[in-house]
Amino acid sequence: FVSPTPANSTGRTNSTIDIAYQFNTTIPSVAFVKVGFPNGTFENRTASASLDAGTTDQYTATLALRGLEDGAHNFTLIANDTSNNQGTNSSFYNITIISSSDSTVPTAFRFISPNVTNITNETNTTLDMAYQFTEANPDTATLQVGFPNGTTENRTAARSGTTATLALIGLATGQHNFTMFANDTAGNQGTNSSYYNITIISSDSTAPTNFTFVSPTKANNTNQANTTLDMAYQFTEANPDTATLQVGFPNGTLSNRTASLSGTNATLALIGLPDGTHNFTMFANDTSGTQGTNSSIYTITVDSTIPSSLKYTSPTPANESYRSNRTMNFHVTFNETSPAFVNLSIGFGNNKTKLNRSMVISGSGSSANATLAAGFPDGTHNFTFFVTDYANNQAQNGTVYIITADATAPTVSLTVPKDPVTKGKIIQSSSLTCSATDATSGVASTQLLIEDPNGGKITHSCGKEFTETVLYGEYKTTFSATDNAGNEANVKSTFMVGYPYFKSAADGLKEVIEEIAGVLTRTKLAIPADAKPGEPLEVAIPEDVAGKSVEKITLELEKTEGLADASIELDTLANLPEKDENNEAVQPLEEKPVLRVIQFRPSESVRKNIKKARIEFAVTDKELSEKKMGKDEIALSRFSEGKWNELHTVFLETDENGKNTFLSISPGFSVFVITKKEPEVLKEPEEEPSPTTTQAGRVSERPPRKMRQQPPDILPYIIVILVISEIVGLLIDNVFLNGRCMKKIRKISRRPTRRPGYRYKP
């Protein structure tokens, strides 16, 4: 039964009873009360059951009974589970309802004997208890006794009016508590509002002994971060009475704190303790007033302050990339009076793998060091350090230290053309490209170093314009890159200006064409390695260049030694260059149409050994029509010695596509233009000698000069000698023209030998 209380009662005047009872099961189904009425009948009344809070199997069932008639009622408590197992109480509970208007409970309870109701150190084990109360219709009186062992027992007292008496005999030593009850005839019950306590003792002269700390578990030199300490200690005593803990604070003051006592277990909560060392002395008194204490002082150090001001002092800067083959020395500082240990936590590869390393605390206790050997894998690593004091307070530096280990040099590339574009002696950056990448720490710096043929250094960075006045010859380039970890890499290459690199004749033509302002085509022509002195040497022209510049070049060299890397650079230009290969200013052509500008830049070995060059070039019918020129008006002029010199030019043939091929013979290379011939007016012999003839296609570049007049009697001999020389020259040129010149000579032989105002043209 939970209510009413007591479960068995008489004299209830209320016809309504609120019944509550508890039972235990994990699978309840139904709860009900079997009510036995005064007339002898029984009835099952269903109760409402609910699970008690904080439990898993205890239920409370409630049932309100209304309109009960006078007489004795008995109650049987029943509960079923879901398996239809039924449980019940072992005996009836009885309540008697009476007709009465008394609803006032007994009041004003007071002890008469013993004279002092709350007393200690009572040596008599027999107590004559007596108490009084106020009640108009008293019925029964009960004294509830609480014994030292924790049990309680209800003792019925003898009642006389409103005075109840009871003799308690053979009480054990220890504290007893008493609760007074009284019932009236209507069943109303009253009680005192508080316990009364009496402690029975025997004669005791032995002081409490064997004091030991229970908590903290390590009483001496215990470091506590919490400023609240739950103190507990034990002692040995048959009749314990009080316990006191004397606290010695860090400032030297002492304070006695009364502990709660349960048997011989004393407990005390100390709150808000200051940081520092505290000492404790335990005291206990027995019921005879005899006091005992511990033989030695216990100490506890309170430390609620966590380490602070954590920072790295090395390596610096705090976040850096470094080579993983470098040993790192870590140094950290902090504020802590009693550091226990310092740990360095290392997260490899963004914390995928972690390693803890103990740091060595310095003598002053405010710094620590750790050395990490080489061998970190490439990648980003996190470093965090922790400081823990002896009170187990721990602090972590607020900023994660990030280091990128990088032992791999950057990847570098350098591309240089075999023939950089030049305009005069200017080379531009579009002919050089370089790049550098570094996947781990990134590229910090790059440098492009160019060494000219004289050993001079030109330093540039990738992406910057490289426009320099340069020398002809070989240039050495070195592109280097450094990553943020200090790893370096470089790549080297070479390129030529004016003297390009060529392979042997068997490798064929090496060609580079650049899209540079003013340069329409650029071609490198290789000299065959099997060239022989004095023999015609044909230099191949690529098909995509033929028609844009020249069709064919045939050389005759004095010597062929040193031609292993010989070459000729051929440009078709949009305009006349400012200077020729000798750095002489190129003079403009006055009032003459220019169909094409061609520039030859031979290597040194070719320039020194050239005897003559037969140059075949083409002009289309469309070009002739646009310039309003005839085929017999086309000439090739060469710039040399500061002026333009017209070369002897011969028309060869016209193909089915309207391409007209012409032939000119030059003593060397320079800047050439395809232009209109100068009209040649025949002069009297005394003012100008007849033209100097050479081998077919061989033309003297000397400007017209006044010939020395010969005596009239030798003039026929001179004419005969010139005619013979011209015939011999035609025979030799026939070899160079591979038969085409012979065809042309036959055509020329059918022409008149002289036209008015013009010189003879073979």
PDB file of C-alpha atoms in Angstrom, residues 345-458:
ATOM      1  CA  SER A 345      51.741  16.609 -31.771  1.00  0.00           C
ATOM      2  CA  ILE A 346      52.632  16.068 -35.422  1.00  0.00           C
ATOM      3  CA  GLY A 347      49.959  15.465 -38.047  1.00  0.00           C
ATOM      4  CA  PHE A 348      51.514  13.987 -41.180  1.00  0.00           C
ATOM      5  CA  GLY A 349      49.731  14.837 -44.418  1.00  0.00           C
ATOM      6  CA  ASN A 350      46.955  16.964 -42.890  1.00  0.00           C
ATOM      7  CA  ASN A 351      46.535  14.757 -39.801  1.00  0.00           C
ATOM      8  CA  LYS A 352      46.141  11.476 -41.676  1.00  0.00           C
ATOM      9  CA  THR A 353      48.820  10.033 -39.386  1.00  0.00           C
ATOM     10  CA  LYS A 354      49.718  11.497 -35.991  1.00  0.00           C
ATOM     11  CA  LEU A 355      52.811  11.273 -33.843  1.00  0.00           C
ATOM     12  CA  ASN A 356      53.344  12.658 -30.335  1.00  0.00           C
ATOM     13  CA  ARG A 357      56.828  13.699 -29.339  1.00  0.00           C
ATOM     14  CA  SER A 358      57.834  14.698 -25.791  1.00  0.00           C
ATOM     15  CA  MET A 359      59.676  17.985 -25.546  1.00  0.00           C
ATOM     16  CA  VAL A 360      62.473  18.598 -23.063  1.00  0.00           C
ATOM     17  CA  ILE A 361      61.509  21.251 -20.518  1.00  0.00           C
ATOM     18  CA  SER A 362      64.263  23.759 -19.835  1.00  0.00           C
ATOM     19  CA  GLY A 363      65.570  24.457 -16.351  1.00  0.00           C
ATOM     20  CA  SER A 364      63.549  27.636 -15.915  1.00  0.00           C
ATOM     21  CA  GLY A 365      60.322  25.739 -16.536  1.00  0.00           C
ATOM     22  CA  SER A 366      58.973  28.247 -19.056  1.00  0.00           C
ATOM     23  CA  SER A 367      60.241  26.782 -22.329  1.00  0.00           C
ATOM     24  CA  ALA A 368      60.781  23.445 -24.035  1.00  0.00           C
ATOM     25  CA  ASN A 369      62.758  22.071 -26.945  1.00  0.00           C
ATOM     26  CA  ALA A 370      62.455  19.194 -29.386  1.00  0.00           C
ATOM     27  CA  THR A 371      64.565  18.122 -32.345  1.00  0.00           C
ATOM     28  CA  LEU A 372      62.903  16.352 -35.255  1.00  0.00           C
ATOM     29  CA  ALA A 373      65.282  14.432 -37.470  1.00  0.00           C
ATOM     30  CA  ALA A 374      65.216  14.606 -41.244  1.00  0.00           C
ATOM     31  CA  GLY A 375      63.076  12.395 -43.391  1.00  0.00           C
ATOM     32  CA  PHE A 376      59.613  13.967 -43.469  1.00  0.00           C
ATOM     33  CA  PRO A 377      57.659  12.894 -46.555  1.00  0.00           C
ATOM     34  CA  ASP A 378      56.723  15.543 -49.079  1.00  0.00           C
ATOM     35  CA  GLY A 379      53.462  17.246 -48.192  1.00  0.00           C
ATOM     36  CA  THR A 380      51.830  19.520 -45.631  1.00  0.00           C
ATOM     37  CA  HIS A 381      52.276  18.655 -41.935  1.00  0.00           C
ATOM     38  CA  ASN A 382      50.582  20.174 -38.884  1.00  0.00           C
ATOM     39  CA  PHE A 383      52.347  20.826 -35.580  1.00  0.00           C
ATOM     40  CA  THR A 384      50.617  21.568 -32.278  1.00  0.00           C
ATOM     41  CA  PHE A 385      52.141  21.563 -28.815  1.00  0.00           C
ATOM     42  CA  PHE A 386      50.467  20.993 -25.438  1.00  0.00           C
ATOM     43  CA  VAL A 387      51.629  22.041 -21.969  1.00  0.00           C
ATOM     44  CA  THR A 388      50.325  20.075 -18.958  1.00  0.00           C
ATOM     45  CA  ASP A 389      51.004  20.998 -15.330  1.00  0.00           C
ATOM     46  CA  TYR A 390      51.044  18.712 -12.294  1.00  0.00           C
ATOM     47  CA  ALA A 391      47.387  19.484 -11.606  1.00  0.00           C
ATOM     48  CA  ASN A 392      46.615  18.066 -15.055  1.00  0.00           C
ATOM     49  CA  ASN A 393      45.692  21.476 -16.441  1.00  0.00           C
ATOM     50  CA  GLN A 394      46.434  21.397 -20.136  1.00  0.00           C
ATOM     51  CA  ALA A 395      46.726  24.140 -22.734  1.00  0.00           C
ATOM     52  CA  GLN A 396      47.229  23.987 -26.479  1.00  0.00           C
ATOM     53  CA  ASN A 397      48.754  26.686 -28.621  1.00  0.00           C
ATOM     54  CA  GLY A 398      45.988  28.450 -30.463  1.00  0.00           C
ATOM     55  CA  THR A 399      47.551  28.454 -33.919  1.00  0.00           C
ATOM     56  CA  VAL A 400      48.388  25.256 -35.747  1.00  0.00           C
ATOM     57  CA  TYR A 401      51.963  25.325 -37.031  1.00  0.00           C
ATOM     58  CA  ILE A 402      51.975  24.253 -40.686  1.00  0.00           C
ATOM     59  CA  ILE A 403      55.134  23.162 -42.460  1.00  0.00           C
ATOM     60  CA  THR A 404      55.301  21.878 -46.007  1.00  0.00           C
ATOM     61  CA  ALA A 405      58.051  19.322 -46.451  1.00  0.00           C
ATOM     62  CA  ASP A 406      59.448  19.412 -49.955  1.00  0.00           C
ATOM     63  CA  ALA A 407      62.586  17.578 -51.059  1.00  0.00           C
ATOM     64  CA  THR A 408      61.638  17.522 -54.732  1.00  0.00           C
ATOM     65  CA  ALA A 409      63.033  20.119 -57.098  1.00  0.00           C
ATOM     66  CA  PRO A 410      60.688  22.005 -59.436  1.00  0.00           C
ATOM     67  CA  THR A 411      59.942  20.668 -62.900  1.00  0.00           C
ATOM     68  CA  VAL A 412      61.445  23.034 -65.458  1.00  0.00           C
ATOM     69  CA  SER A 413      61.300  23.255 -69.226  1.00  0.00           C
ATOM     70  CA  LEU A 414      63.026  25.507 -71.744  1.00  0.00           C
ATOM     71  CA  THR A 415      62.291  25.730 -75.442  1.00  0.00           C
ATOM     72  CA  VAL A 416      64.527  27.676 -77.786  1.00  0.00           C
ATOM     73  CA  PRO A 417      64.255  27.696 -81.583  1.00  0.00           C
ATOM     74  CA  LYS A 418      67.251  26.723 -83.629  1.00  0.00           C
ATOM     75  CA  ASP A 419      66.860  29.996 -85.480  1.00  0.00           C
ATOM     76  CA  PRO A 420      65.465  32.887 -83.417  1.00  0.00           C
ATOM     77  CA  VAL A 421      63.865  35.707 -85.330  1.00  0.00           C
ATOM     78  CA  THR A 422      66.105  38.700 -85.832  1.00  0.00           C
ATOM     79  CA  LYS A 423      65.599  42.100 -87.301  1.00  0.00           C
ATOM     80  CA  GLY A 424      69.052  43.326 -87.976  1.00  0.00           C
ATOM     81  CA  LYS A 425      70.685  42.242 -84.753  1.00  0.00           C
ATOM     82  CA  ILE A 426      67.589  42.345 -82.529  1.00  0.00           C
ATOM     83  CA  ILE A 427      66.210  39.126 -81.073  1.00  0.00           C
ATOM     84  CA  GLN A 428      62.719  39.017 -79.568  1.00  0.00           C
ATOM     85  CA  SER A 429      61.311  37.037 -76.657  1.00  0.00           C
ATOM     86  CA  SER A 430      58.709  35.166 -78.698  1.00  0.00           C
ATOM     87  CA  SER A 431      61.425  32.782 -79.779  1.00  0.00           C
ATOM     88  CA  LEU A 432      62.149  31.633 -76.176  1.00  0.00           C
ATOM     89  CA  THR A 433      59.684  29.931 -73.816  1.00  0.00           C
ATOM     90  CA  CYS A 434      60.236  28.516 -70.348  1.00  0.00           C
ATOM     91  CA  SER A 435      58.069  27.201 -67.530  1.00  0.00           C
ATOM     92  CA  ALA A 436      58.419  25.856 -64.001  1.00  0.00           C
ATOM     93  CA  THR A 437      55.991  23.969 -61.747  1.00  0.00           C
ATOM     94  CA  ASP A 438      56.235  22.616 -58.221  1.00  0.00           C
ATOM     95  CA  ALA A 439      53.291  20.622 -56.892  1.00  0.00           C
ATOM     96  CA  THR A 440      54.319  20.641 -53.226  1.00  0.00           C
ATOM     97  CA  SER A 441      55.576  24.028 -52.058  1.00  0.00           C
ATOM     98  CA  GLY A 442      55.150  26.088 -55.219  1.00  0.00           C
ATOM     99  CA  VAL A 443      57.653  27.965 -57.337  1.00  0.00           C
ATOM    100  CA  ALA A 444      59.301  30.859 -55.504  1.00  0.00           C
ATOM    101  CA  SER A 445      61.473  32.338 -58.253  1.00  0.00           C
ATOM    102  CA  THR A 446      62.696  31.715 -61.784  1.00  0.00           C
ATOM    103  CA  GLN A 447      65.577  33.060 -63.828  1.00  0.00           C
ATOM    104  CA  LEU A 448      66.414  32.899 -67.503  1.00  0.00           C
ATOM    105  CA  LEU A 449      70.147  33.462 -68.038  1.00  0.00           C
ATOM    106  CA  ILE A 450      71.433  34.000 -71.581  1.00  0.00           C
ATOM    107  CA  GLU A 451      75.153  34.054 -72.355  1.00  0.00           C
ATOM    108  CA  ASP A 452      76.109  35.718 -75.635  1.00  0.00           C
ATOM    109  CA  PRO A 453      78.993  34.540 -77.878  1.00  0.00           C
ATOM    110  CA  ASN A 454      81.415  36.890 -76.084  1.00  0.00           C
ATOM    111  CA  GLY A 455      80.531  35.560 -72.610  1.00  0.00           C
ATOM    112  CA  GLY A 456      78.273  38.474 -71.683  1.00  0.00           C
ATOM    113  CA  LYS A 457      75.326  37.680 -69.393  1.00  0.00           C
ATOM    114  CA  ILE A 458      71.730  38.711 -70.001  1.00  0.00           C
TER     115      ILE A 458
END
